[in-house]
Amino acid sequence: MERTYHCAKIAKGTAEAEALVSKDAVCFYLVVPETGELIERNHDINGKNVAGKILIMPSGKGSSVVQADGLYKLLMKGKHPAGLIVETADTVLVTAAVAMEIPMVHKVDPEFFSEIKDGDLVTLDAVNGVIRVGAK
């Protein structure tokens, strides 16, 4: 059964991919550019791969250098997330997503964050402000 949620668009674009859900903020500088694996000790998605996923997280973390540079390195290696869904949009992550043309949204219907699960198939439409979720 498909579920639909409304959101506010930040960086326009569309993507369809598996969800990867993090309860912790993500610093892209702690993701290996060659593999897409997050390597932050004690992080809830430590050891998981962000490449080609719709990454769902509270926010980004880190200074402009570590966020933008980390995401840029992932983009250059083709190991970046397919899209970003955040609870809180911080300026640094917004700027990086817009510059790198990675679809990004926020202000999602509140129940989304409690209902979404790793592996759910997510269609992110950051042009029209819609997220569709269908279990894989």
Backbone as ProteinMPNN parsed JSONL, in Angstrom:
{"seq_chain_A": "MERTYHCAKIAKGTAEAEALVSKDAVCFYLVVPETGELIERNHDINGKNVAGKILIMPSGKGSSVVQADGLYKLLMKGKHPAGLIVETADTVLVTAAVAMEIPMVHKVDPEFFSEIKDGDLVTLDAVNGVIRVGAK", "coords_chain_A": {"N_chain_A": [[0.826, -1.176, 0.0], [0.609, 2.147, -0.922], [1.764, 5.144, 0.57], [1.234, 8.631, 0.928], [2.858, 11.712, 1.418], [3.106, 15.161, 2.284], [5.365, 17.884, 1.721], [7.865, 20.486, 2.108], [9.695, 21.918, -0.474], [13.203, 22.09, -1.058], [15.736, 21.729, -2.493], [15.313, 21.361, -5.801], [14.131, 18.555, -7.735], [13.87, 15.042, -8.582], [13.686, 11.734, -7.257], [13.977, 8.19, -6.914], [14.274, 5.639, -4.669], [15.633, 3.282, -2.24], [14.862, 3.762, 1.22], [16.995, 5.076, 3.726], [17.197, 5.353, 7.027], [18.102, 7.588, 9.511], [18.458, 8.276, 12.918], [20.17, 10.007, 13.98], [21.906, 13.115, 13.388], [23.701, 13.743, 10.333], [27.064, 13.845, 9.297], [28.636, 14.479, 6.412], [31.319, 14.357, 5.924], [32.223, 12.225, 7.275], [31.709, 10.031, 5.767], [32.777, 7.554, 3.618], [34.159, 8.452, 0.593], [34.711, 6.765, -1.609], [33.127, 4.54, -1.248], [30.694, 5.147, 0.006], [30.045, 4.486, 2.575], [29.096, 5.144, 5.892], [31.141, 6.153, 8.541], [31.129, 6.868, 11.271], [31.78, 6.497, 14.553], [29.624, 5.175, 17.042], [27.368, 6.207, 15.824], [24.009, 5.9, 14.722], [23.677, 4.805, 12.152], [26.15, 3.827, 11.532], [28.464, 2.179, 9.503], [26.633, 1.632, 7.539], [25.493, 2.158, 4.129], [25.173, 5.084, 2.233], [24.993, 5.585, -0.434], [23.152, 6.214, -3.3], [20.739, 6.087, -1.942], [17.639, 7.262, -0.458], [18.149, 9.441, 1.893], [17.125, 9.821, 5.134], [16.905, 11.984, 7.791], [17.527, 13.768, 10.91], [18.957, 16.235, 10.606], [21.74, 17.913, 9.012], [25.19, 17.868, 10.077], [28.01, 19.647, 11.312], [30.625, 21.869, 10.153], [30.588, 24.278, 7.416], [32.639, 23.542, 5.683], [33.144, 20.759, 6.182], [30.639, 19.615, 5.664], [29.839, 20.458, 2.993], [32.172, 19.803, 1.498], [32.425, 17.081, 2.075], [30.016, 16.026, 0.992], [30.357, 16.825, -1.651], [32.623, 15.305, -2.406], [31.512, 12.74, -2.289], [29.616, 12.998, -4.341], [31.302, 13.348, -6.569], [32.425, 10.833, -6.744], [30.262, 9.338, -7.322], [28.794, 8.279, -5.226], [26.9, 9.465, -3.644], [23.915, 10.344, -1.737], [20.681, 9.65, -3.18], [18.664, 11.376, -2.642], [17.528, 13.735, -0.134], [15.811, 13.87, 2.918], [14.874, 15.853, 5.472], [14.371, 16.7, 8.927], [15.006, 19.148, 10.109], [16.172, 21.839, 8.369], [19.327, 22.867, 7.819], [21.378, 25.688, 7.057], [23.879, 25.177, 5.825], [23.717, 22.529, 4.806], [21.519, 22.836, 3.116], [22.521, 24.679, 1.222], [24.6, 23.127, 0.102], [23.144, 20.946, -1.005], [21.53, 22.265, -2.906], [23.509, 23.416, -4.595], [24.726, 21.104, -5.526], [22.713, 19.833, -6.759], [21.069, 17.857, -5.544], [18.124, 16.343, -4.779], [16.123, 17.698, -2.178], [14.114, 17.922, 0.733], [11.978, 19.288, 3.363], [10.005, 19.928, 6.338], [8.031, 17.91, 6.486], [4.985, 15.983, 6.563], [4.135, 15.221, 9.888], [3.768, 12.48, 10.761], [5.277, 10.997, 8.998], [8.005, 10.58, 9.788], [7.784, 8.751, 11.86], [6.694, 6.577, 10.637], [8.224, 5.754, 8.413], [10.594, 3.344, 7.224], [13.797, 1.662, 7.108], [14.738, 0.553, 3.9], [12.224, 0.865, 2.748], [10.583, 1.689, -0.282], [11.028, 4.768, -1.713], [9.647, 7.517, -3.325], [10.711, 10.545, -4.142], [9.606, 13.674, -4.716], [10.721, 16.555, -5.232], [9.971, 18.687, -6.654], [7.256, 19.083, -6.763], [6.655, 18.844, -4.091], [6.047, 16.366, -2.776], [6.063, 13.18, -1.227], [6.205, 9.779, -1.813], [5.614, 6.6, -0.459], [6.194, 3.212, -0.604], [6.237, -0.022, 0.612], [9.04, -2.11, 0.093]], "CA_chain_A": [[0.0, 0.0, 0.0], [1.388, 3.371, -1.03], [1.39, 6.271, 1.426], [1.674, 9.908, 0.361], [3.122, 12.762, 2.406], [3.414, 16.468, 1.714], [6.594, 18.455, 2.271], [8.337, 21.728, 1.49], [10.87, 21.648, -1.301], [14.397, 22.904, -0.842], [16.523, 21.581, -3.718], [14.398, 20.71, -6.738], [14.535, 17.338, -8.417], [13.12, 13.849, -8.218], [14.499, 10.534, -7.069], [13.291, 7.019, -6.384], [15.302, 4.748, -4.119], [15.383, 2.748, -0.897], [15.069, 4.662, 2.349], [17.955, 4.817, 4.791], [16.699, 6.23, 8.087], [19.016, 7.855, 10.613], [17.924, 9.054, 14.047], [21.233, 10.958, 14.303], [22.331, 14.028, 12.333], [24.767, 13.144, 9.531], [28.178, 14.651, 8.812], [29.073, 13.79, 5.203], [32.768, 14.197, 5.951], [32.477, 10.922, 7.878], [31.247, 9.013, 4.826], [33.89, 7.232, 2.732], [33.764, 8.83, -0.761], [34.836, 5.667, -2.573], [32.158, 3.468, -1.003], [29.419, 5.652, 0.518], [29.823, 3.942, 3.92], [29.241, 6.058, 7.022], [32.131, 5.584, 9.471], [31.147, 7.629, 12.516], [31.591, 5.635, 15.709], [28.444, 5.424, 17.876], [26.264, 6.755, 15.031], [23.037, 4.816, 14.549], [23.825, 4.124, 10.863], [27.558, 3.502, 11.322], [28.662, 0.964, 8.714], [25.646, 1.532, 6.456], [25.869, 2.848, 2.918], [24.237, 6.128, 1.824], [25.04, 5.725, -1.887], [21.948, 5.909, -4.053], [19.582, 5.958, -1.049], [16.977, 8.464, 0.02], [18.619, 9.54, 3.271], [16.163, 10.504, 6.001], [17.676, 12.291, 8.995], [17.092, 14.993, 11.587], [19.623, 17.388, 9.998], [23.158, 17.711, 8.788], [25.99, 18.415, 11.18], [29.372, 19.996, 10.955], [30.828, 23.186, 9.543], [30.364, 24.331, 5.97], [33.702, 22.822, 4.994], [32.991, 19.309, 6.248], [29.38, 19.203, 5.022], [29.888, 20.655, 1.545], [33.271, 19.04, 0.926], [32.09, 15.656, 2.179], [28.968, 15.719, 0.018], [30.969, 16.994, -2.975], [33.469, 14.133, -2.684], [30.596, 11.631, -2.583], [29.047, 13.262, -5.663], [32.334, 13.117, -7.577], [32.661, 9.382, -6.83], [28.99, 8.686, -7.616], [28.355, 7.561, -4.019], [26.048, 10.396, -2.892], [22.506, 9.942, -1.602], [19.818, 10.03, -4.302], [17.856, 12.483, -2.164], [17.601, 14.01, 1.296], [14.605, 14.296, 3.614], [15.352, 16.261, 6.789], [13.413, 17.331, 9.847], [15.44, 20.536, 10.257], [17.06, 22.212, 7.268], [20.351, 23.832, 8.201], [21.847, 26.482, 5.925], [25.016, 24.548, 5.159], [23.244, 21.386, 4.032], [20.659, 23.375, 2.057], [23.404, 25.235, 0.195], [25.291, 22.018, -0.562], [22.178, 20.192, -1.813], [21.153, 23.09, -4.056], [24.661, 23.531, -5.484], [25.044, 19.791, -6.109], [21.489, 19.353, -7.397], [20.562, 16.655, -4.88], [16.778, 16.687, -4.296], [16.047, 17.796, -0.724], [12.865, 18.485, 1.266], [11.792, 19.344, 4.817], [8.625, 20.222, 6.742], [7.243, 16.754, 6.057], [3.904, 15.595, 7.466], [4.783, 14.679, 11.09], [3.728, 11.02, 10.896], [6.257, 10.391, 8.097], [9.221, 10.157, 10.47], [7.516, 7.584, 12.701], [6.223, 5.474, 9.797], [9.218, 5.336, 7.421], [11.515, 2.289, 7.669], [14.875, 1.307, 6.187], [14.359, -0.36, 2.834], [10.994, 1.277, 2.068], [10.8, 2.346, -1.56], [10.602, 6.154, -1.595], [9.676, 8.399, -4.485], [10.852, 11.904, -3.646], [9.316, 14.673, -5.733], [11.06, 17.855, -4.655], [9.462, 19.714, -7.553], [5.862, 19.296, -6.364], [6.509, 18.749, -2.638], [5.34, 15.133, -2.444], [6.845, 11.961, -0.992], [5.381, 8.557, -1.862], [6.322, 5.484, 0.153], [5.604, 1.898, -0.773], [7.18, -1.01, 1.14], [9.735, -2.876, -0.938]], "C_chain_A": [[0.878, 1.249, 0.0], [0.84, 4.444, -0.088], [1.975, 7.536, 0.807], [1.788, 10.943, 1.473], [3.438, 14.056, 1.667], [4.622, 17.055, 2.435], [6.881, 19.775, 1.58], [9.624, 21.428, 0.738], [12.008, 22.615, -0.988], [15.25, 22.898, -2.107], [15.686, 20.753, -4.687], [15.016, 19.472, -7.381], [13.654, 16.191, -7.977], [14.091, 12.683, -8.074], [13.606, 9.417, -6.563], [14.358, 6.042, -5.935], [14.828, 4.19, -2.782], [15.641, 3.807, 0.15], [16.208, 4.156, 3.227], [17.643, 5.843, 5.87], [17.733, 6.347, 9.201], [18.296, 8.67, 11.685], [18.933, 10.121, 14.478], [21.491, 11.882, 13.115], [23.537, 13.43, 11.616], [25.789, 14.195, 9.124], [28.766, 13.913, 7.607], [30.586, 13.641, 5.109], [33.155, 12.846, 6.548], [31.822, 9.798, 7.075], [32.378, 8.797, 3.825], [33.479, 7.515, 1.28], [33.788, 7.676, -1.774], [33.768, 4.587, -2.415], [30.765, 3.963, -0.603], [29.097, 5.16, 1.92], [30.059, 5.002, 4.991], [30.145, 5.411, 8.072], [32.252, 6.401, 10.755], [30.812, 6.698, 13.678], [30.409, 6.107, 16.553], [27.289, 6.114, 17.137], [25.293, 5.617, 14.738], [23.089, 4.149, 13.177], [25.295, 3.878, 10.516], [27.658, 2.179, 10.564], [27.661, 0.791, 7.586], [26.05, 2.439, 5.301], [24.79, 3.835, 2.479], [24.107, 6.229, 0.306], [23.724, 5.295, -2.536], [20.689, 5.756, -3.222], [18.892, 7.307, -0.874], [17.313, 8.513, 1.502], [17.661, 10.409, 4.072], [16.855, 10.72, 7.336], [17.149, 13.562, 9.645], [17.652, 16.249, 10.922], [21.029, 16.975, 9.602], [23.899, 18.185, 10.018], [27.411, 18.66, 10.701], [29.416, 21.359, 10.294], [30.583, 23.123, 8.043], [31.412, 23.536, 5.214], [33.446, 21.319, 5.016], [31.704, 18.831, 5.585], [29.499, 19.283, 3.506], [30.985, 19.813, 0.896], [32.979, 17.546, 0.968], [31.057, 15.24, 1.15], [29.513, 15.828, -1.409], [31.824, 15.777, -3.347], [32.612, 12.907, -3.007], [30.009, 11.782, -3.986], [30.058, 12.934, -6.764], [32.628, 11.629, -7.772], [31.374, 8.618, -7.167], [28.425, 7.907, -6.444], [27.493, 8.434, -3.108], [24.637, 9.825, -2.716], [21.712, 10.411, -2.826], [18.958, 11.233, -3.935], [17.943, 12.598, -0.662], [16.243, 14.471, 1.814], [15.033, 14.597, 5.042], [14.22, 16.848, 7.625], [13.714, 18.821, 9.978], [16.464, 20.847, 9.177], [18.061, 23.254, 7.745], [20.941, 24.461, 6.942], [22.946, 25.796, 5.141], [24.555, 23.394, 4.274], [22.355, 21.837, 2.876], [21.522, 23.886, 0.903], [24.101, 24.132, -0.587], [24.338, 21.244, -1.477], [21.768, 20.969, -3.058], [22.296, 23.142, -5.065], [24.961, 22.226, -6.21], [23.845, 19.106, -6.749], [21.038, 17.99, -6.868], [19.189, 17.017, -4.322], [16.717, 16.646, -2.77], [14.739, 18.463, -0.319], [12.909, 18.52, 2.789], [10.334, 19.665, 5.082], [7.657, 19.151, 6.238], [6.111, 16.521, 7.055], [4.511, 14.857, 8.659], [4.806, 13.153, 11.2], [4.756, 10.308, 10.008], [7.437, 9.798, 8.863], [9.0, 8.964, 11.396], [7.111, 6.366, 11.869], [7.275, 4.932, 8.833], [10.192, 4.32, 8.018], [12.629, 2.108, 6.638], [14.349, 0.335, 5.145], [13.046, -0.026, 2.159], [11.373, 1.926, 0.738], [10.195, 3.742, -1.475], [10.711, 6.841, -2.953], [9.624, 9.821, -3.944], [10.637, 12.871, -4.806], [9.507, 16.052, -5.102], [10.765, 18.979, -5.634], [8.057, 20.105, -7.1], [5.617, 19.178, -4.867], [5.733, 17.535, -2.182], [6.331, 13.996, -2.248], [5.858, 10.795, -1.046], [6.225, 7.415, -1.335], [5.524, 4.218, -0.078], [6.613, 0.87, -0.307], [7.764, -1.836, 0.008], [9.512, -4.345, -0.764]], "O_chain_A": [[1.78, 1.384, 0.827], [-0.371, 4.628, 0.037], [3.067, 7.517, 0.238], [0.929, 11.035, 2.35], [3.974, 14.037, 0.559], [4.869, 16.761, 3.605], [6.231, 20.137, 0.599], [10.524, 20.767, 1.256], [11.793, 23.791, -0.696], [15.461, 23.943, -2.721], [15.387, 19.588, -4.425], [16.231, 19.361, -7.545], [12.797, 16.346, -7.107], [15.16, 12.654, -8.683], [12.612, 9.657, -5.878], [15.236, 5.661, -6.71], [13.777, 4.569, -2.265], [16.526, 4.648, -0.005], [16.357, 2.953, 3.439], [17.8, 7.046, 5.663], [18.182, 5.346, 9.76], [17.606, 9.642, 11.377], [18.6, 11.026, 15.243], [21.316, 11.479, 11.965], [24.313, 12.691, 12.221], [25.439, 15.285, 8.671], [29.336, 12.834, 7.766], [31.077, 12.868, 4.287], [34.275, 12.374, 6.354], [31.437, 8.763, 7.619], [32.883, 9.759, 3.247], [32.547, 6.887, 0.779], [32.965, 7.633, -2.689], [33.528, 3.808, -3.338], [29.77, 3.279, -0.845], [27.992, 5.388, 2.412], [31.09, 5.674, 4.996], [29.938, 4.258, 8.447], [33.354, 6.6, 11.265], [29.7, 6.178, 13.772], [30.223, 7.307, 16.751], [26.332, 6.558, 17.771], [25.721, 4.482, 14.527], [22.596, 3.03, 13.032], [25.644, 3.736, 9.344], [27.025, 1.189, 10.931], [27.818, -0.104, 6.756], [26.843, 3.366, 5.469], [23.622, 3.466, 2.364], [23.198, 6.895, -0.188], [23.252, 4.174, -2.347], [19.66, 5.331, -3.748], [19.486, 8.358, -1.113], [16.809, 7.703, 2.28], [17.418, 11.569, 3.74], [17.337, 9.769, 7.95], [16.42, 14.335, 9.024], [16.922, 17.215, 10.697], [21.451, 15.841, 9.827], [23.321, 18.824, 10.897], [27.928, 17.977, 9.817], [28.387, 21.926, 9.925], [30.394, 22.047, 7.476], [31.098, 22.914, 4.199], [33.522, 20.668, 3.974], [31.681, 17.748, 5.0], [29.284, 18.29, 2.811], [30.756, 19.182, -0.135], [33.254, 16.829, 0.006], [31.21, 14.205, 0.502], [29.17, 15.019, -2.271], [31.752, 15.283, -4.472], [32.952, 12.126, -3.896], [29.918, 10.807, -4.732], [29.709, 12.316, -7.77], [33.036, 11.216, -8.858], [31.393, 7.393, -7.284], [27.654, 6.968, -6.642], [27.378, 8.154, -1.915], [24.222, 8.934, -3.457], [22.031, 11.436, -3.429], [18.57, 12.016, -4.802], [18.383, 11.668, 0.014], [15.606, 15.347, 1.229], [15.502, 13.706, 5.751], [13.255, 17.408, 7.105], [12.807, 19.652, 9.963], [17.502, 20.191, 9.087], [17.69, 24.39, 8.04], [20.992, 23.827, 5.888], [22.942, 25.833, 3.911], [24.964, 23.297, 3.117], [22.431, 21.282, 1.78], [21.273, 23.558, -0.257], [24.183, 24.2, -1.814], [24.698, 20.923, -2.609], [21.668, 20.397, -4.143], [22.078, 22.936, -6.259], [25.396, 22.232, -7.362], [23.931, 17.971, -7.217], [20.676, 17.096, -7.633], [19.089, 17.906, -3.477], [17.19, 15.698, -2.143], [14.306, 19.436, -0.936], [13.749, 17.88, 3.421], [9.518, 19.674, 4.16], [6.617, 19.449, 5.651], [6.249, 16.819, 8.242], [5.324, 13.953, 8.466], [5.785, 12.594, 11.692], [5.071, 9.141, 10.243], [7.828, 8.656, 8.623], [9.949, 8.235, 11.688], [7.181, 5.238, 12.357], [7.221, 3.757, 8.472], [10.569, 4.429, 9.185], [12.437, 2.366, 5.45], [13.606, -0.592, 5.466], [12.757, -0.571, 1.094], [12.377, 2.634, 0.654], [9.004, 3.895, -1.201], [11.733, 6.754, -3.632], [8.624, 10.245, -3.364], [11.408, 12.878, -5.766], [8.586, 16.627, -4.523], [11.251, 20.098, -5.465], [7.708, 21.285, -7.057], [4.494, 19.388, -4.41], [4.865, 17.634, -1.315], [7.302, 13.859, -2.992], [4.808, 10.826, -0.404], [7.39, 7.264, -1.702], [4.329, 4.158, 0.214], [7.749, 0.878, -0.781], [7.056, -2.215, -0.925], [10.025, -5.145, -1.546]]}, "name": "protein", "num_of_chains": 1, "seq": "MERTYHCAKIAKGTAEAEALVSKDAVCFYLVVPETGELIERNHDINGKNVAGKILIMPSGKGSSVVQADGLYKLLMKGKHPAGLIVETADTVLVTAAVAMEIPMVHKVDPEFFSEIKDGDLVTLDAVNGVIRVGAK"}
